[in-house]
Short mmCIF file of C-alpha atoms in Angstrom, two decimals:
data_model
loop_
_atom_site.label_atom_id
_atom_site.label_comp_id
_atom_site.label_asym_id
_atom_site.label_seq_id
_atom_site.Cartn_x
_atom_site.Cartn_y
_atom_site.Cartn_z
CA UNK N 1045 36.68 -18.20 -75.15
CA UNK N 1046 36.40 -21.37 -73.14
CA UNK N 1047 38.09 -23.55 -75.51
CA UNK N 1048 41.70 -21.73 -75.19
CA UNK N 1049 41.15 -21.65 -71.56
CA UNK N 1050 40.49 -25.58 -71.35
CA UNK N 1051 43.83 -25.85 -73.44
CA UNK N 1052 45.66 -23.36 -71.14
CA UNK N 1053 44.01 -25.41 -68.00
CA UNK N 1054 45.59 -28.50 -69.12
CA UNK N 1055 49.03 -27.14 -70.06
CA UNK N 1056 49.09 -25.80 -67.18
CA UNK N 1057 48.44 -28.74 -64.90
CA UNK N 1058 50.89 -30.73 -67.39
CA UNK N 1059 53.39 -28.46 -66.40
CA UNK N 1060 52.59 -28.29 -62.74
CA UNK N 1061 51.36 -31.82 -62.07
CA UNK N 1062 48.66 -30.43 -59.72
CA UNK N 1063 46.62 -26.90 -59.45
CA UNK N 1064 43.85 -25.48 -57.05
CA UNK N 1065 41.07 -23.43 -58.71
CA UNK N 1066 42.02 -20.42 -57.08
CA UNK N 1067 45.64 -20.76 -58.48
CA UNK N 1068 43.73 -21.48 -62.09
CA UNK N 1069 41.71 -18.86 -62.19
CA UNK N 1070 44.86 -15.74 -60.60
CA UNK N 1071 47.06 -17.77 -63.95
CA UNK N 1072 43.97 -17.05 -66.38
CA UNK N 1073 42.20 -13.92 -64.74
CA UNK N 1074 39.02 -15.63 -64.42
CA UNK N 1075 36.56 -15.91 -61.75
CA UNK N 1076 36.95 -19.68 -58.62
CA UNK N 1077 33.83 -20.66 -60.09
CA UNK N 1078 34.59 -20.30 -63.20
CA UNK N 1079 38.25 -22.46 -63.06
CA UNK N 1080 36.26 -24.71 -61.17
CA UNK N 1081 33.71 -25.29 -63.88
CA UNK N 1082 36.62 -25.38 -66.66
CA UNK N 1083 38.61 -27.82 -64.46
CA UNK N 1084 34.99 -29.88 -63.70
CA UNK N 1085 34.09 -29.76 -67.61
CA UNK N 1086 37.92 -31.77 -68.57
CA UNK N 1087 37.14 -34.49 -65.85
CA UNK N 1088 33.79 -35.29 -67.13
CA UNK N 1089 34.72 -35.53 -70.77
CA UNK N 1090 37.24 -38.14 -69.32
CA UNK N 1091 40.50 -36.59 -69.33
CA UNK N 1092 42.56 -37.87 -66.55
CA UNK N 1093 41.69 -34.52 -64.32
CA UNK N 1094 40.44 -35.78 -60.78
CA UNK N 1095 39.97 -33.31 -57.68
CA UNK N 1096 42.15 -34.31 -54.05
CA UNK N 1097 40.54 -32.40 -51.46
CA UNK N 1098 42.15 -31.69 -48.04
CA UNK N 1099 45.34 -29.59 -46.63
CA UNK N 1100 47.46 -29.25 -50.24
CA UNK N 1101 44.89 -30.91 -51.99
CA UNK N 1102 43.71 -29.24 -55.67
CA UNK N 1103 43.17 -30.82 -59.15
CA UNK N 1104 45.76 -33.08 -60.55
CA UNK N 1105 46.57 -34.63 -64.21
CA UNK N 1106 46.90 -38.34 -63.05
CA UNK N 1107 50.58 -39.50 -63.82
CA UNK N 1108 52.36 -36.19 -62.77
CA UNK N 1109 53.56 -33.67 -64.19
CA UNK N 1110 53.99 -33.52 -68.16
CA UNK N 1111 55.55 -31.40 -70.65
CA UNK N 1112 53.94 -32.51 -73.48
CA UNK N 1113 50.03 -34.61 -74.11
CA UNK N 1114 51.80 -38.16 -74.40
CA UNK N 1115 50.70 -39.41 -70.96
CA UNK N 1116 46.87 -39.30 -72.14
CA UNK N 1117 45.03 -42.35 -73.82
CA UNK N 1118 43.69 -43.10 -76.78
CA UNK N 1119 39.81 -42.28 -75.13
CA UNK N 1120 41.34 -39.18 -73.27
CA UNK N 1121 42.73 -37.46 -76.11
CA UNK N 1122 39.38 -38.00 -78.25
CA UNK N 1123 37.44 -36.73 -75.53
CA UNK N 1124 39.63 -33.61 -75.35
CA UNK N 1125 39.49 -32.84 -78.73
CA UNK N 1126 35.85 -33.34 -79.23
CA UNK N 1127 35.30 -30.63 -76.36
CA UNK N 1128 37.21 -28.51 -77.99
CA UNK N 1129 36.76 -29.21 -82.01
CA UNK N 1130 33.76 -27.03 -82.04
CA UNK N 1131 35.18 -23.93 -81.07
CA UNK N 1132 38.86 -24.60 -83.08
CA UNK N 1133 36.35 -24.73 -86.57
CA UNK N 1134 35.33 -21.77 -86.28
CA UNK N 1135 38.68 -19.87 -84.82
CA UNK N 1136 41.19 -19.70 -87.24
CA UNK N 1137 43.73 -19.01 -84.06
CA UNK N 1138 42.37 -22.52 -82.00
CA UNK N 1139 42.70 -24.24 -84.99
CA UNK N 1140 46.58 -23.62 -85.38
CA UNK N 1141 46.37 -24.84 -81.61
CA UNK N 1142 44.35 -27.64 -82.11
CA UNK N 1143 46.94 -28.59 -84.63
CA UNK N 1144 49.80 -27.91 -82.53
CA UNK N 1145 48.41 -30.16 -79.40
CA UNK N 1146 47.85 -32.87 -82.16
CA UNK N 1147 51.22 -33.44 -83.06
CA UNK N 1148 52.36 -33.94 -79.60
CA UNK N 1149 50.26 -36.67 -79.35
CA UNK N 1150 51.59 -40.23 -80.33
CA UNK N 1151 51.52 -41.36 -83.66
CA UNK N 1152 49.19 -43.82 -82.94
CA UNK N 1153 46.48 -41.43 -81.55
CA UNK N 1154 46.71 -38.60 -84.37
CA UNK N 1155 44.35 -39.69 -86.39
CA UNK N 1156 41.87 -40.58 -84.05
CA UNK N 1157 42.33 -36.54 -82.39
CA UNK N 1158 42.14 -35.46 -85.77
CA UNK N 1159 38.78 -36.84 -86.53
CA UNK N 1160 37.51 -35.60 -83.32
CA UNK N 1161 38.35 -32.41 -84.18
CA UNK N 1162 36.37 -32.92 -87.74
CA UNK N 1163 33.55 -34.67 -85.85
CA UNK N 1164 31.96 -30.74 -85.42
CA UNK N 1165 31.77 -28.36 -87.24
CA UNK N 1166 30.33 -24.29 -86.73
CA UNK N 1167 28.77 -22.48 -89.79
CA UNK N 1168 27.20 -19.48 -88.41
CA UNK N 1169 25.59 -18.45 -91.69
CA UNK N 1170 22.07 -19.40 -92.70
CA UNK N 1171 20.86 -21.53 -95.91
CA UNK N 1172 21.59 -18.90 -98.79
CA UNK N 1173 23.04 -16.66 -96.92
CA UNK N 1174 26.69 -15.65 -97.11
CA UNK N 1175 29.34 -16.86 -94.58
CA UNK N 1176 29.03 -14.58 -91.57
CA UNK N 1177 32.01 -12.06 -91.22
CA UNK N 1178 33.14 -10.54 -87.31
CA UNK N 1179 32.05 -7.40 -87.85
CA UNK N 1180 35.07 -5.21 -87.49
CA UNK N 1181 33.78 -3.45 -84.41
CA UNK N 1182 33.37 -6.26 -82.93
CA UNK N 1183 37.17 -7.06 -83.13
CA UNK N 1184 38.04 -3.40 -82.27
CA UNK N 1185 36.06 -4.05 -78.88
CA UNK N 1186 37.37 -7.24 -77.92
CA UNK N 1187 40.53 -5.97 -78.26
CA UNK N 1188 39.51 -3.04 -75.80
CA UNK N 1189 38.26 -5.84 -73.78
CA UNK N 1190 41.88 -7.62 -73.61
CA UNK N 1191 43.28 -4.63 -73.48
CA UNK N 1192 41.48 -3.05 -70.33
CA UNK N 1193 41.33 -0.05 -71.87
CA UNK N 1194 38.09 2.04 -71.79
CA UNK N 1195 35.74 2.62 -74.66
CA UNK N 1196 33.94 5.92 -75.70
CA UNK N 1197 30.90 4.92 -77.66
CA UNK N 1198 28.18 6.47 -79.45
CA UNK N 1199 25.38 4.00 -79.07
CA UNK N 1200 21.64 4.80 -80.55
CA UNK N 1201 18.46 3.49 -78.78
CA UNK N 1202 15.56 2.16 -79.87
CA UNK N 1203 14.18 5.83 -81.78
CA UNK N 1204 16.91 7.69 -80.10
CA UNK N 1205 19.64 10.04 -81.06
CA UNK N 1206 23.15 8.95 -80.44
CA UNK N 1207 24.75 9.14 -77.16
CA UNK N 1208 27.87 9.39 -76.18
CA UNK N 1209 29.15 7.01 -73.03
CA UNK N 1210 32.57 5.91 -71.56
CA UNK N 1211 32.58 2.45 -70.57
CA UNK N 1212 34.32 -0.21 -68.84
CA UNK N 1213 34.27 -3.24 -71.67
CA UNK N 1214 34.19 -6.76 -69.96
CA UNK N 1215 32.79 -8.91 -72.77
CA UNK N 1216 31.22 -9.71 -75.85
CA UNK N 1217 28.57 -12.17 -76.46
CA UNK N 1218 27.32 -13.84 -79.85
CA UNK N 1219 23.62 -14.43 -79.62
CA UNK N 1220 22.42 -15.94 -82.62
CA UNK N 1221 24.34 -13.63 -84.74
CA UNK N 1222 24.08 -10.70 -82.99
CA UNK N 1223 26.47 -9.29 -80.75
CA UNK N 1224 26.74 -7.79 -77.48
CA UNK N 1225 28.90 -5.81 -75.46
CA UNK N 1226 28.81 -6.16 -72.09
CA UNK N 1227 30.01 -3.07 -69.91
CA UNK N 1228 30.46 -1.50 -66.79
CA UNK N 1229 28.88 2.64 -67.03
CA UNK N 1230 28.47 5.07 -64.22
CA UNK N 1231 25.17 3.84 -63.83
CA UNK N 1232 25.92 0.74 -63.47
CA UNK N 1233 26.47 -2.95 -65.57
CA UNK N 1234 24.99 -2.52 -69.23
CA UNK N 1235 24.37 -4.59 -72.07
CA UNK N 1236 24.62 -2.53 -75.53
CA UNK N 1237 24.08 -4.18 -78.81
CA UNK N 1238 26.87 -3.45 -81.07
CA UNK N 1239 24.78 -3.28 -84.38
CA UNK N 1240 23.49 0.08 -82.48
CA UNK N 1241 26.77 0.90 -81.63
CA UNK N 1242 27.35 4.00 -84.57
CA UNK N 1243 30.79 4.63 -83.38
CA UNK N 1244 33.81 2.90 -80.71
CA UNK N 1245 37.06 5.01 -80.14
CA UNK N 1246 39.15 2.70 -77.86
CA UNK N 1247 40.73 5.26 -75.09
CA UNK N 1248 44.51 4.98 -73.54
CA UNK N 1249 42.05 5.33 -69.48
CA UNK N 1250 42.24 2.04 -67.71
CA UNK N 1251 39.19 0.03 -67.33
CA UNK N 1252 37.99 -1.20 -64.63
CA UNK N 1253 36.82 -5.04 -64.27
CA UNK N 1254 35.55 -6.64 -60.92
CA UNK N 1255 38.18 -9.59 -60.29
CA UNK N 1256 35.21 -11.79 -59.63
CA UNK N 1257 33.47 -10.62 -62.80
CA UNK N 1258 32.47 -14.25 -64.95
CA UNK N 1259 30.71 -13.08 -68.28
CA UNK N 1260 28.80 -16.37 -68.50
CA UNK N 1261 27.26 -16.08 -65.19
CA UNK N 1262 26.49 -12.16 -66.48
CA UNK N 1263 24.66 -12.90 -69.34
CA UNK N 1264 22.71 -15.54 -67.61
CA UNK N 1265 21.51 -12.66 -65.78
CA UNK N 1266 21.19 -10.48 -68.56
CA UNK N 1267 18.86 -13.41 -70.26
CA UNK N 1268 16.97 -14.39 -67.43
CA UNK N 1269 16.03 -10.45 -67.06
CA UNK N 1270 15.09 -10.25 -70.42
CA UNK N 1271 12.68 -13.26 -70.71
CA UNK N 1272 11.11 -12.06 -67.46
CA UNK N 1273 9.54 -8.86 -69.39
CA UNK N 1274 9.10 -10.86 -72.43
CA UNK N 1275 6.86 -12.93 -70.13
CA UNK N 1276 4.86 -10.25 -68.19
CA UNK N 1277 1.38 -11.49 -69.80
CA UNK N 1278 0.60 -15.16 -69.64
CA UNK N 1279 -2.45 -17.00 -70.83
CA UNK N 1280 -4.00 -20.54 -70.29
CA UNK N 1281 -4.97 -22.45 -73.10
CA UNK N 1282 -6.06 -26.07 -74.29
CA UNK N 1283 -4.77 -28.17 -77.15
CA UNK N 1284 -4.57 -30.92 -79.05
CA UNK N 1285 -1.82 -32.81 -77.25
CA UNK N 1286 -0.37 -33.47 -80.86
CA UNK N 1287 -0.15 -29.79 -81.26
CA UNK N 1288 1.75 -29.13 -78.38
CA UNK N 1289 5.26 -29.66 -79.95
CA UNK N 1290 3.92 -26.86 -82.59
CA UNK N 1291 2.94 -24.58 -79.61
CA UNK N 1292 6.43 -24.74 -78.16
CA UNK N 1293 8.17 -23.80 -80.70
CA UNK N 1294 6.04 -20.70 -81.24
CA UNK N 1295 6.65 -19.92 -77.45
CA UNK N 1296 9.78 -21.88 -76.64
CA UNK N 1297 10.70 -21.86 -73.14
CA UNK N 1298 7.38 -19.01 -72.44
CA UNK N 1299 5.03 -22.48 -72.91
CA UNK N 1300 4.58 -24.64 -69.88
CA UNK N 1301 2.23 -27.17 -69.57
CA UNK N 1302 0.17 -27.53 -66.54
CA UNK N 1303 -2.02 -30.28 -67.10
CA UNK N 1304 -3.00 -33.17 -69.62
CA UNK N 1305 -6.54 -34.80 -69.76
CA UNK N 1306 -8.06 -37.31 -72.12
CA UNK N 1307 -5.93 -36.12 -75.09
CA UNK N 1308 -5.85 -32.23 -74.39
CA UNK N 1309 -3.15 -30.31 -72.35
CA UNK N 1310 -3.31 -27.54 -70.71
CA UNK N 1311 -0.71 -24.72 -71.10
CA UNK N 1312 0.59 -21.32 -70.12
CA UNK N 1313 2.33 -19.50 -72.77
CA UNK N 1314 3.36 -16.26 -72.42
CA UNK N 1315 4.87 -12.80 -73.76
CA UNK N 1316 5.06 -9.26 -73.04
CA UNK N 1317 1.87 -8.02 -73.57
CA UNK N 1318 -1.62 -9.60 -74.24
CA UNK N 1319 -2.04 -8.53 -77.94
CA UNK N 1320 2.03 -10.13 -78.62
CA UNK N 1321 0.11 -13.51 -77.25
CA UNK N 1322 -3.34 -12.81 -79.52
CA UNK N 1323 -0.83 -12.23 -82.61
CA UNK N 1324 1.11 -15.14 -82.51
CA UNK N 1325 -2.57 -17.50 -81.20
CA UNK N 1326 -4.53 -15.93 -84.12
CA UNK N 1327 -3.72 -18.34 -86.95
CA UNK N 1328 -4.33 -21.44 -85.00
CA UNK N 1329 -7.69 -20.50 -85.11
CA UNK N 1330 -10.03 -22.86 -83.14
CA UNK N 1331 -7.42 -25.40 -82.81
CA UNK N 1332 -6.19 -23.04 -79.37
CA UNK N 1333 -8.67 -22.57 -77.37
CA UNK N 1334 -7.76 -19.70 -74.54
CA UNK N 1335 -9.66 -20.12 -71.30
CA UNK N 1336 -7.98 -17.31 -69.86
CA UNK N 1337 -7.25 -14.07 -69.27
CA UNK N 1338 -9.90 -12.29 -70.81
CA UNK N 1339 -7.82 -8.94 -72.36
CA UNK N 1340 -5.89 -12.10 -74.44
CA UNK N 1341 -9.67 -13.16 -74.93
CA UNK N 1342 -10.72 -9.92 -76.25
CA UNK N 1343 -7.19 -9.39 -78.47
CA UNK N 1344 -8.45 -12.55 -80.32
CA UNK N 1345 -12.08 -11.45 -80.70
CA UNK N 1346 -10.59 -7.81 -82.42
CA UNK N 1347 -8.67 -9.57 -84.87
CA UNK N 1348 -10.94 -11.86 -85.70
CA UNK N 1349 -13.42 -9.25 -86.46
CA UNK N 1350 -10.83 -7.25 -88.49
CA UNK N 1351 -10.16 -10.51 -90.81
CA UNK N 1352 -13.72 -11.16 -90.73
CA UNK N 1353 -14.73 -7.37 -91.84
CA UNK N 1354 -11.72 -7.16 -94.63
CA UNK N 1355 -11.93 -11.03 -96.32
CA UNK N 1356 -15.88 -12.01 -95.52
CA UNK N 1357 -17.50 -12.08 -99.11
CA UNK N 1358 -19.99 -9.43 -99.69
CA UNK N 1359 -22.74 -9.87 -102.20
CA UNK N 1360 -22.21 -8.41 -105.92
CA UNK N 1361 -24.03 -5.50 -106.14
CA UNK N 1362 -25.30 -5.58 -109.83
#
């Protein structure tokens, strides 16, 4: 997670004084970019983590070398523990760390870290709904993940009979409550999600992991691929402009607007297929007008006709 590897990035340029990404990232078995981006996200929350470029230049904790936090400020150790309270609520292991890094600050700036660290908080489960559990598999394959050990899985389709794969594990992702493994096959880089996953037996074979693999940058990939077929149909249609903040968040990021004139605004929204776009315009009735294409056109027309054919009153036959 990125929180223990901000902590780890600034113990270990306490105990060094001064670092270069590429010496970050071989000490945390990341990808440059992404030691870059940790040691980037630490200077901008104003921790006292400034780049020296040149011949034996690199990133250094102003002051020198530390062994423990009391060299930062009142400001820099609330900023630290603000970026990192989030993720320390909901990990029972970064909050024994958080409190750890707490008491080797001064006295004086305890209290203030401490309510940082409160300032956040994660609750994962919904209104009425029960406090979200990680699902044991999930634990069994991020331990295959640490591990590098590869992972025979029996993983069901949409429809489909289970399968049986061996995989390279090389990370998990939480997406709104539902996981997913991401994993190098013989046919390549695969994204399985683990609710399909029927069974996991972690193997003694060595995995193998690319040493510039960076999940983040993965599962931007894996996201932007997905919205791209959720979006393979677009329409253009007109609106109220008050409507439009209802619009978006039918359609989220698939709703762009491409035009506004005397009140109305023109959009593209978008989804996989023309009837997905019909479905979800349907109950806005005349309020959305759709100028275009016509099969989206002709999806609206159908269900209207269905409504009209099973509500319409029909006179009592007596």
């Amino acid at each position: 997670m990125r929180a223990d590897r901000l902590i780890a990035a600034l113990l270990l340029l306490q105990a060094r004084g001064r670092v270069t990404a590429s010496e970050l990232a071989e000490e945390l078995e990341i990808s440059v970019d992404t030691a870059r981006r940790d040691l980037e996200a630490l200077s901008a929350a104003g921790i006292p983590v400034y780049p020296q470029p040149g011949r034996g230049g690199g990133w250094s904790l102003v002051g020198g070398a530390r062994t423990d936090l009391t060299g930062l400020t009142a400001a820099e150790s609330q900023a630290l523990f603000l970026l990192l309270g989030p993720a320390g609520s909901a990990e029972p292991e970064l909050t024994s760390a958080l409190r750890k890094l707490i008491r080797a600050l001064p006295a004086t700036f305890r209290s203030d870290a401490e309510a940082a660290v409160r300032a956040v908080v994660s609750d994962s489960a919904g209104w009425g709904e029960p406090d979200r559990e990680l699902p044991a598999l999930v634990q069994s394959l991020q331990n295959a993940v640490v591990r590098r050990l590869k992972v025979r899985l029996a993983y069901t389709g949409k429809g489909e009979r289970p399968t049986e794969r061996l995989v390279d594990p090389l990370g998990l992702v939480d997406k709104d409550g539902i996981w997913y493994l991401v994993a190098g096959t013989e046919a390549g880089r695969r994204t399985f999600r683990v609710d399909r996953i029927a069974s996991a037996e972690v193997t003694d074979l060595p995995a193998e992991r690319p040493d510039d693999f960076d999940l983040s940058v993965e599962w931007a990939r894996v996201v932007a691929e997905m919205e791209q077929r959720r979006s393979l149909v677009s329409a253009t249609v007109l609106i109220d402009a008050r409507f439009l903040p209802v619009l978006r968040s039918h359609f989220g990021r698939h709703c762009e607007v491409v035009a506004q004139d005397d009140g109305r605004v023109r959009a593209r929204v978008a989804a996989h297929t023309a009837r997905s776009i019909a479905e979800q315009l349907a109950g806005w009735g005349a309020t959305v007008e759709v100028v275009e294409p016509e099969p989206v056109r002709a999806e609206l027309a159908r269900i209207g006709l269905e409504l009209t054919e099973r509500y319409a009153k029909r006179p009592d036959v007596s």
